[in-house]
PDB file of C-alpha atoms and ligand atoms in Angstrom:
ATOM      1  CA  MET A  17      -0.048  -0.002   0.071  1.00 77.00           C
ATOM      2  CA  ARG A  18       1.311   3.356  -1.332  1.00 85.00           C
ATOM      3  CA  VAL A  19       1.630   6.053   1.780  1.00 91.00           C
ATOM      4  CA  LEU A  20       2.639   9.482   1.130  1.00 96.00           C
ATOM      5  CA  LEU A  21       4.268  10.835   4.362  1.00 98.00           C
ATOM      6  CA  VAL A  22       4.474  14.746   4.801  1.00 98.00           C
ATOM      7  CA  GLU A  23       7.094  15.686   7.593  1.00 96.00           C
ATOM      8  CA  ASP A  24       9.682  18.565   7.428  1.00 96.00           C
ATOM      9  CA  ASP A  25      11.765  17.137  10.006  1.00 94.00           C
ATOM     10  CA  ALA A  26      13.974  14.952   8.369  1.00 95.00           C
ATOM     11  CA  ARG A  27      14.914  12.861  11.294  1.00 93.00           C
ATOM     12  CA  ILE A  28      11.168  12.331  12.041  1.00 93.00           C
ATOM     13  CA  ALA A  29      10.357  11.551   8.367  1.00 95.00           C
ATOM     14  CA  ALA A  30      13.659   8.894   8.219  1.00 95.00           C
ATOM     15  CA  ALA A  31      12.338   7.121  11.506  1.00 93.00           C
ATOM     16  CA  VAL A  32       8.543   7.013  10.272  1.00 94.00           C
ATOM     17  CA  ALA A  33       9.449   5.706   6.492  1.00 94.00           C
ATOM     18  CA  VAL A  34      11.794   3.119   7.905  1.00 93.00           C
ATOM     19  CA  THR A  35       8.943   1.677  10.512  1.00 91.00           C
ATOM     20  CA  LEU A  36       6.547   2.027   7.618  1.00 90.00           C
ATOM     21  CA  GLU A  37       8.902   0.268   4.914  1.00 87.00           C
ATOM     22  CA  ALA A  38       9.046  -2.318   7.520  1.00 86.00           C
ATOM     23  CA  GLN A  39       5.498  -2.898   7.987  1.00 81.00           C
ATOM     24  CA  GLY A  40       5.461  -3.626   3.922  1.00 76.00           C
ATOM     25  CA  TYR A  41       4.057   0.103   2.818  1.00 84.00           C
ATOM     26  CA  ARG A  42       5.407   1.740   0.056  1.00 83.00           C
ATOM     27  CA  VAL A  43       6.157   5.296   1.183  1.00 91.00           C
ATOM     28  CA  GLU A  44       6.972   8.690  -0.337  1.00 93.00           C
ATOM     29  CA  THR A  45       7.920  11.616   1.489  1.00 96.00           C
ATOM     30  CA  VAL A  46       7.524  15.134   1.167  1.00 97.00           C
ATOM     31  CA  ALA A  47       8.819  18.290   3.061  1.00 97.00           C
ATOM     32  CA  ASP A  48       6.444  21.335   2.190  1.00 97.00           C
ATOM     33  CA  GLY A  49       3.279  21.977   2.047  1.00 97.00           C
ATOM     34  CA  GLU A  50       2.826  23.024  -1.493  1.00 97.00           C
ATOM     35  CA  THR A  51       4.360  19.717  -2.897  1.00 97.00           C
ATOM     36  CA  ALA A  52       2.152  17.717  -0.256  1.00 97.00           C
ATOM     37  CA  TRP A  53      -1.116  19.583  -1.730  1.00 96.00           C
ATOM     38  CA  PHE A  54       0.331  18.830  -5.063  1.00 96.00           C
ATOM     39  CA  GLN A  55       0.816  14.842  -4.781  1.00 95.00           C
ATOM     40  CA  GLY A  56      -2.330  14.208  -2.279  1.00 95.00           C
ATOM     41  CA  ASP A  57      -4.622  15.840  -5.063  1.00 93.00           C
ATOM     42  CA  VAL A  58      -3.201  13.677  -8.470  1.00 91.00           C
ATOM     43  CA  GLU A  59      -1.977  10.758  -7.094  1.00 88.00           C
ATOM     44  CA  ASP A  60      -3.641   7.656  -5.258  1.00 82.00           C
ATOM     45  CA  TYR A  61      -2.626   6.913  -1.528  1.00 87.00           C
ATOM     46  CA  ALA A  62      -4.227   4.186   0.775  1.00 82.00           C
ATOM     47  CA  ALA A  63      -3.123   6.932   3.579  1.00 92.00           C
ATOM     48  CA  VAL A  64      -1.214   9.889   4.443  1.00 97.00           C
ATOM     49  CA  VAL A  65       0.474  11.015   7.385  1.00 97.00           C
ATOM     50  CA  LEU A  66       0.296  14.636   7.495  1.00 97.00           C
ATOM     51  CA  ASP A  67       2.834  16.989   9.961  1.00 94.00           C
ATOM     52  CA  LEU A  68       0.901  20.084  10.715  1.00 91.00           C
ATOM     53  CA  GLY A  69       3.880  22.446  10.885  1.00 90.00           C
ATOM     54  CA  LEU A  70       5.405  22.895   7.482  1.00 94.00           C
ATOM     55  CA  PRO A  71       6.881  25.301   5.573  1.00 93.00           C
ATOM     56  CA  GLY A  72       5.001  27.081   2.937  1.00 90.00           C
ATOM     57  CA  MET A  73       1.328  25.864   3.181  1.00 93.00           C
ATOM     58  CA  ASP A  74       0.443  24.464   6.793  1.00 92.00           C
ATOM     59  CA  GLY A  75      -0.807  20.887   7.124  1.00 94.00           C
ATOM     60  CA  LEU A  76      -4.303  21.927   7.886  1.00 93.00           C
ATOM     61  CA  ALA A  77      -4.684  23.877   4.958  1.00 95.00           C
ATOM     62  CA  VAL A  78      -3.173  21.336   2.835  1.00 96.00           C
ATOM     63  CA  LEU A  79      -5.796  19.140   4.445  1.00 96.00           C
ATOM     64  CA  LYS A  80      -8.952  21.610   4.051  1.00 94.00           C
ATOM     65  CA  ARG A  81      -7.955  21.777  -0.052  1.00 95.00           C
ATOM     66  CA  TRP A  82      -7.865  18.032  -0.225  1.00 95.00           C
ATOM     67  CA  ARG A  83     -11.213  17.534   1.196  1.00 92.00           C
ATOM     68  CA  GLU A  84     -12.688  20.354  -0.792  1.00 90.00           C
ATOM     69  CA  ASN A  85     -11.502  18.873  -3.574  1.00 89.00           C
ATOM     70  CA  GLY A  86     -13.272  15.768  -2.745  1.00 87.00           C
ATOM     71  CA  ARG A  87     -10.038  13.773  -1.877  1.00 90.00           C
ATOM     72  CA  THR A  88     -11.017  10.930   0.691  1.00 88.00           C
ATOM     73  CA  MET A  89      -7.951   9.049   1.209  1.00 91.00           C
ATOM     74  CA  PRO A  90      -7.825   8.511   5.311  1.00 93.00           C
ATOM     75  CA  VAL A  91      -5.159  11.284   7.021  1.00 96.00           C
ATOM     76  CA  LEU A  92      -3.321  10.753  10.070  1.00 96.00           C
ATOM     77  CA  VAL A  93      -2.355  13.986  11.501  1.00 93.00           C
ATOM     78  CA  LEU A  94       0.808  14.637  13.550  1.00 91.00           C
ATOM     79  CA  SER A  95       1.559  17.380  15.506  1.00 83.00           C
ATOM     80  CA  ALA A  96       3.998  18.428  18.145  1.00 78.00           C
ATOM     81  CA  ARG A  97       1.379  21.053  19.692  1.00 66.00           C
ATOM     82  CA  GLY A  98      -0.785  18.322  20.901  1.00 62.00           C
ATOM     83  CA  THR A  99      -3.599  20.647  22.441  1.00 72.00           C
ATOM     84  CA  TRP A 100      -7.164  19.705  22.512  1.00 74.00           C
ATOM     85  CA  LYS A 101      -8.165  22.828  20.420  1.00 77.00           C
ATOM     86  CA  GLU A 102      -5.757  21.422  17.647  1.00 77.00           C
ATOM     87  CA  ARG A 103      -7.034  18.010  17.448  1.00 77.00           C
ATOM     88  CA  VAL A 104     -10.530  19.530  17.280  1.00 78.00           C
ATOM     89  CA  GLU A 105      -9.239  21.600  14.052  1.00 82.00           C
ATOM     90  CA  GLY A 106      -7.551  18.629  12.687  1.00 81.00           C
ATOM     91  CA  ILE A 107     -10.757  16.111  12.699  1.00 79.00           C
ATOM     92  CA  ASP A 108     -12.914  19.499  11.822  1.00 81.00           C
ATOM     93  CA  ALA A 109     -10.353  19.835   8.774  1.00 84.00           C
ATOM     94  CA  GLY A 110     -10.955  16.269   8.041  1.00 87.00           C
ATOM     95  CA  ALA A 111      -8.500  14.366   9.715  1.00 91.00           C
ATOM     96  CA  ASP A 112      -9.610  10.551  10.437  1.00 90.00           C
ATOM     97  CA  ASP A 113      -6.872  10.394  13.663  1.00 90.00           C
ATOM     98  CA  TYR A 114      -4.570  12.518  15.195  1.00 89.00           C
ATOM     99  CA  LEU A 115      -1.071  11.555  16.955  1.00 90.00           C
ATOM    100  CA  PRO A 116       0.687  13.619  19.502  1.00 87.00           C
ATOM    101  CA  LYS A 117       4.495  14.128  19.307  1.00 88.00           C
ATOM    102  CA  PRO A 118       6.487  12.151  20.277  1.00 89.00           C
ATOM    103  CA  PHE A 119       4.702   9.233  19.580  1.00 89.00           C
ATOM    104  CA  GLU A 120       5.911   5.285  19.602  1.00 88.00           C
ATOM    105  CA  PRO A 121       6.052   3.914  16.053  1.00 84.00           C
ATOM    106  CA  ALA A 122       4.005   1.174  17.078  1.00 84.00           C
ATOM    107  CA  GLU A 123       1.442   3.679  17.926  1.00 89.00           C
ATOM    108  CA  LEU A 124       1.598   5.375  14.381  1.00 93.00           C
ATOM    109  CA  ILE A 125       1.313   1.877  12.691  1.00 89.00           C
ATOM    110  CA  SER A 126      -1.529   0.666  14.819  1.00 88.00           C
ATOM    111  CA  ARG A 127      -3.695   3.909  14.199  1.00 91.00           C
ATOM    112  CA  LEU A 128      -2.898   3.997  10.592  1.00 91.00           C
ATOM    113  CA  ARG A 129      -3.800   0.832  10.146  1.00 85.00           C
ATOM    114  CA  ALA A 130      -7.354   1.509  11.527  1.00 85.00           C
ATOM    115  CA  ILE A 131      -7.581   4.721   9.464  1.00 87.00           C
ATOM    116  CA  ILE A 132      -7.284   2.746   6.693  1.00 82.00           C
ATOM    117  CA  ARG A 133      -9.377  -0.275   7.942  1.00 75.00           C
ATOM    118  CA  ARG A 134     -11.949   2.587   8.682  1.00 75.00           C
ATOM    119  CA  SER A 135     -11.910   4.448   5.320  1.00 72.00           C
ATOM    120  CA  ALA A 136     -13.529   1.501   3.821  1.00 59.00           C
ATOM    121  CA  GLY A 137     -16.749   1.661   5.900  1.00 54.00           C
ATOM    122  CA  HIS A 138     -17.079   5.383   5.960  1.00 46.00           C
ATOM    123  CA  ALA A 139     -17.488   5.091  10.133  1.00 52.00           C
ATOM    124  CA  ARG A 140     -17.604   8.190  12.238  1.00 60.00           C
ATOM    125  CA  PRO A 141     -14.173   9.360  13.579  1.00 73.00           C
ATOM    126  CA  VAL A 142     -12.972   8.407  16.705  1.00 84.00           C
ATOM    127  CA  ILE A 143     -14.269  10.644  19.610  1.00 84.00           C
ATOM    128  CA  GLU A 144     -11.495  11.283  22.153  1.00 88.00           C
ATOM    129  CA  ILE A 145     -12.411  13.453  25.437  1.00 91.00           C
ATOM    130  CA  GLY A 146      -9.362  13.795  27.964  1.00 90.00           C
ATOM    131  CA  PRO A 147      -7.823  10.353  28.373  1.00 93.00           C
ATOM    132  CA  VAL A 148     -11.224   8.581  26.713  1.00 95.00           C
ATOM    133  CA  SER A 149     -11.200   7.539  23.275  1.00 94.00           C
ATOM    134  CA  LEU A 150     -14.163   5.625  21.720  1.00 92.00           C
ATOM    135  CA  ASP A 151     -14.060   4.150  18.188  1.00 88.00           C
ATOM    136  CA  PRO A 152     -17.256   3.985  17.113  1.00 75.00           C
ATOM    137  CA  ARG A 153     -16.234   1.187  14.293  1.00 71.00           C
ATOM    138  CA  ALA A 154     -14.545  -0.906  16.481  1.00 81.00           C
ATOM    139  CA  MET A 155     -17.275  -0.415  19.631  1.00 83.00           C
ATOM    140  CA  ARG A 156     -14.007  -0.144  21.552  1.00 92.00           C
ATOM    141  CA  VAL A 157     -13.503   2.451  24.148  1.00 96.00           C
ATOM    142  CA  THR A 158      -9.849   3.181  25.646  1.00 96.00           C
ATOM    143  CA  VAL A 159      -8.865   4.922  28.720  1.00 96.00           C
ATOM    144  CA  ASP A 160      -5.218   6.281  28.313  1.00 94.00           C
ATOM    145  CA  GLY A 161      -4.719   3.865  25.281  1.00 93.00           C
ATOM    146  CA  LEU A 162      -5.876   0.881  27.857  1.00 95.00           C
ATOM    147  CA  PRO A 163      -8.950  -1.018  26.536  1.00 95.00           C
ATOM    148  CA  LYS A 164     -12.156  -0.908  28.593  1.00 96.00           C
ATOM    149  CA  PRO A 165     -14.278  -3.672  28.153  1.00 95.00           C
ATOM    150  CA  LEU A 166     -18.017  -2.285  28.374  1.00 95.00           C
ATOM    151  CA  SER A 167     -21.189  -4.007  28.154  1.00 92.00           C
ATOM    152  CA  PRO A 168     -23.400  -3.021  25.017  1.00 85.00           C
ATOM    153  CA  GLN A 169     -25.472  -0.518  27.289  1.00 87.00           C
ATOM    154  CA  GLU A 170     -22.921   0.954  28.923  1.00 93.00           C
ATOM    155  CA  TYR A 171     -21.133   1.326  25.454  1.00 90.00           C
ATOM    156  CA  ARG A 172     -24.105   2.907  23.918  1.00 85.00           C
ATOM    157  CA  LEU A 173     -24.652   5.193  27.187  1.00 92.00           C
ATOM    158  CA  LEU A 174     -20.734   6.425  26.802  1.00 94.00           C
ATOM    159  CA  ASP A 175     -21.125   6.871  23.016  1.00 86.00           C
ATOM    160  CA  TYR A 176     -24.568   9.159  23.436  1.00 85.00           C
ATOM    161  CA  LEU A 177     -22.767  11.234  26.224  1.00 91.00           C
ATOM    162  CA  MET A 178     -19.758  11.762  24.138  1.00 88.00           C
ATOM    163  CA  LEU A 179     -21.283  12.727  21.261  1.00 78.00           C
ATOM    164  CA  GLN A 180     -23.696  15.348  22.879  1.00 81.00           C
ATOM    165  CA  ALA A 181     -20.327  16.595  25.358  1.00 85.00           C
ATOM    166  CA  GLY A 182     -20.701  19.866  26.559  1.00 85.00           C
ATOM    167  CA  ARG A 183     -24.572  19.567  26.900  1.00 87.00           C
ATOM    168  CA  VAL A 184     -26.763  18.558  29.999  1.00 92.00           C
ATOM    169  CA  VAL A 185     -28.552  15.083  29.241  1.00 91.00           C
ATOM    170  CA  PRO A 186     -31.630  14.188  31.032  1.00 91.00           C
ATOM    171  CA  ALA A 187     -32.210  11.019  32.538  1.00 91.00           C
ATOM    172  CA  ALA A 188     -35.430  10.872  30.377  1.00 87.00           C
ATOM    173  CA  GLU A 189     -33.561  11.762  27.202  1.00 83.00           C
ATOM    174  CA  LEU A 190     -31.120   8.455  27.995  1.00 88.00           C
ATOM    175  CA  ILE A 191     -34.041   5.914  28.724  1.00 86.00           C
ATOM    176  CA  GLU A 192     -35.205   7.324  25.111  1.00 75.00           C
ATOM    177  CA  GLN A 193     -32.170   6.525  23.668  1.00 73.00           C
ATOM    178  CA  LEU A 194     -31.153   3.034  25.311  1.00 78.00           C
ATOM    179  CA  TYR A 195     -34.025   1.411  26.053  1.00 77.00           C
ATOM    180  CA  GLY A 196     -36.803  -0.139  23.608  1.00 67.00           C
ATOM    181  CA  PRO A 197     -40.775   0.566  23.972  1.00 66.00           C
ATOM    182  CA  ASP A 198     -40.697  -2.910  25.971  1.00 69.00           C
ATOM    183  CA  ASP A 199     -37.878  -2.722  28.126  1.00 73.00           C
ATOM    184  CA  ASP A 200     -38.831  -1.755  31.635  1.00 72.00           C
ATOM    185  CA  ARG A 201     -38.055   1.963  31.721  1.00 74.00           C
ATOM    186  CA  ASP A 202     -36.908   3.002  35.031  1.00 75.00           C
ATOM    187  CA  SER A 203     -34.700   6.022  35.771  1.00 70.00           C
ATOM    188  CA  ASN A 204     -32.880   4.165  38.457  1.00 86.00           C
ATOM    189  CA  ALA A 205     -31.574   2.160  35.620  1.00 88.00           C
ATOM    190  CA  ILE A 206     -29.857   4.965  34.369  1.00 91.00           C
ATOM    191  CA  GLU A 207     -28.107   5.643  37.477  1.00 92.00           C
ATOM    192  CA  VAL A 208     -27.008   2.468  38.096  1.00 93.00           C
ATOM    193  CA  LEU A 209     -25.573   2.108  34.732  1.00 93.00           C
ATOM    194  CA  ILE A 210     -23.770   5.490  35.068  1.00 96.00           C
ATOM    195  CA  GLY A 211     -22.357   4.371  38.290  1.00 96.00           C
ATOM    196  CA  ARG A 212     -21.331   1.024  36.390  1.00 96.00           C
ATOM    197  CA  LEU A 213     -19.754   3.017  33.823  1.00 97.00           C
ATOM    198  CA  ARG A 214     -18.054   5.375  36.108  1.00 96.00           C
ATOM    199  CA  LYS A 215     -16.410   2.378  37.785  1.00 97.00           C
ATOM    200  CA  LYS A 216     -15.120   0.663  34.749  1.00 97.00           C
ATOM    201  CA  LEU A 217     -13.596   3.989  33.244  1.00 96.00           C
ATOM    202  CA  GLY A 218     -11.893   4.735  36.388  1.00 95.00           C
ATOM    203  CA  VAL A 219     -11.590   8.487  35.506  1.00 94.00           C
ATOM    204  CA  GLU A 220     -14.011  11.496  36.216  1.00 92.00           C
ATOM    205  CA  LEU A 221     -15.687  12.044  32.968  1.00 94.00           C
ATOM    206  CA  ILE A 222     -19.323  11.891  33.659  1.00 96.00           C
ATOM    207  CA  GLU A 223     -20.681  14.410  36.015  1.00 95.00           C
ATOM    208  CA  THR A 224     -24.052  14.497  37.530  1.00 95.00           C
ATOM    209  CA  ARG A 225     -26.401  17.627  37.605  1.00 94.00           C
ATOM    210  CA  ARG A 226     -28.946  16.739  40.175  1.00 92.00           C
ATOM    211  CA  GLY A 227     -32.356  17.422  38.897  1.00 90.00           C
ATOM    212  CA  PHE A 228     -31.104  18.160  35.410  1.00 92.00           C
ATOM    213  CA  GLY A 229     -29.089  15.259  34.088  1.00 94.00           C
ATOM    214  CA  TYR A 230     -25.938  14.013  33.294  1.00 96.00           C
ATOM    215  CA  THR A 231     -23.261  15.633  31.281  1.00 95.00           C
ATOM    216  CA  ILE A 232     -19.343  15.549  30.184  1.00 93.00           C
ATOM    217  CA  ALA A 233     -17.889  18.313  30.113  1.00 88.00           C
ATOM    218  CA  VAL A 234     -15.680  19.581  26.834  1.00 80.00           C
ATOM    219  CA  PRO A 235     -11.960  20.489  27.951  1.00 69.00           C
ATOM    220  CA  VAL A 236     -10.501  23.851  27.566  1.00 61.00           C
ATOM    221  CA  GLY A 237      -7.271  24.278  26.580  1.00 50.00           C
ATOM    222  CA  GLU A 238      -5.047  21.543  28.246  1.00 40.00           C
TER     223      GLU A 238
HETATM  224 CA1  LIG B 201       7.265  20.197  11.621  1.00 89.91          CA
END
């Protein structure tokens, strides 16, 4: 599989290329935004590894132009400035995943494989809030990279709250989302489910707003 690697730091580019080639990818490396944009626009790649800080056109601008031109290849964004805001900007610009520098080559490989796999199914991108990451295609949740096995109901609850992050979701709405008309619809069930989910995640993510509902706060800055 052909991969376009866009990285202006020659040392990182060489290390990533060696890692990818060892996995059987055919790597083409470019070191500036203009060339990257041109290559990605005219050539077909299975995936692109795209650094954001580039001479000439920056990585985000390159990505936006590809997407505006209807280029849909999966893109893994790399950046030294791993802030939450920047990850969102990258995802909004059309990135399929985001890897902050410094990174382990093994992680880059697994993320690249995942975006290539997902691009076939046009799935929603991975949602990441703080240390919690939810992959809708694999239906997998990780906290600080460690997988957390959840029951289907726990997974659906977390998925819904993460999609609604920043909004207080009433328990009644969660019942609507999680239970069918024939299920026993008890608001205590949500409380119990939230309790189990919190315990399994082991991080403070879901807040209770007494009398209003539940919410996942959107982190500011980081
Ligand atoms: Ca750079």
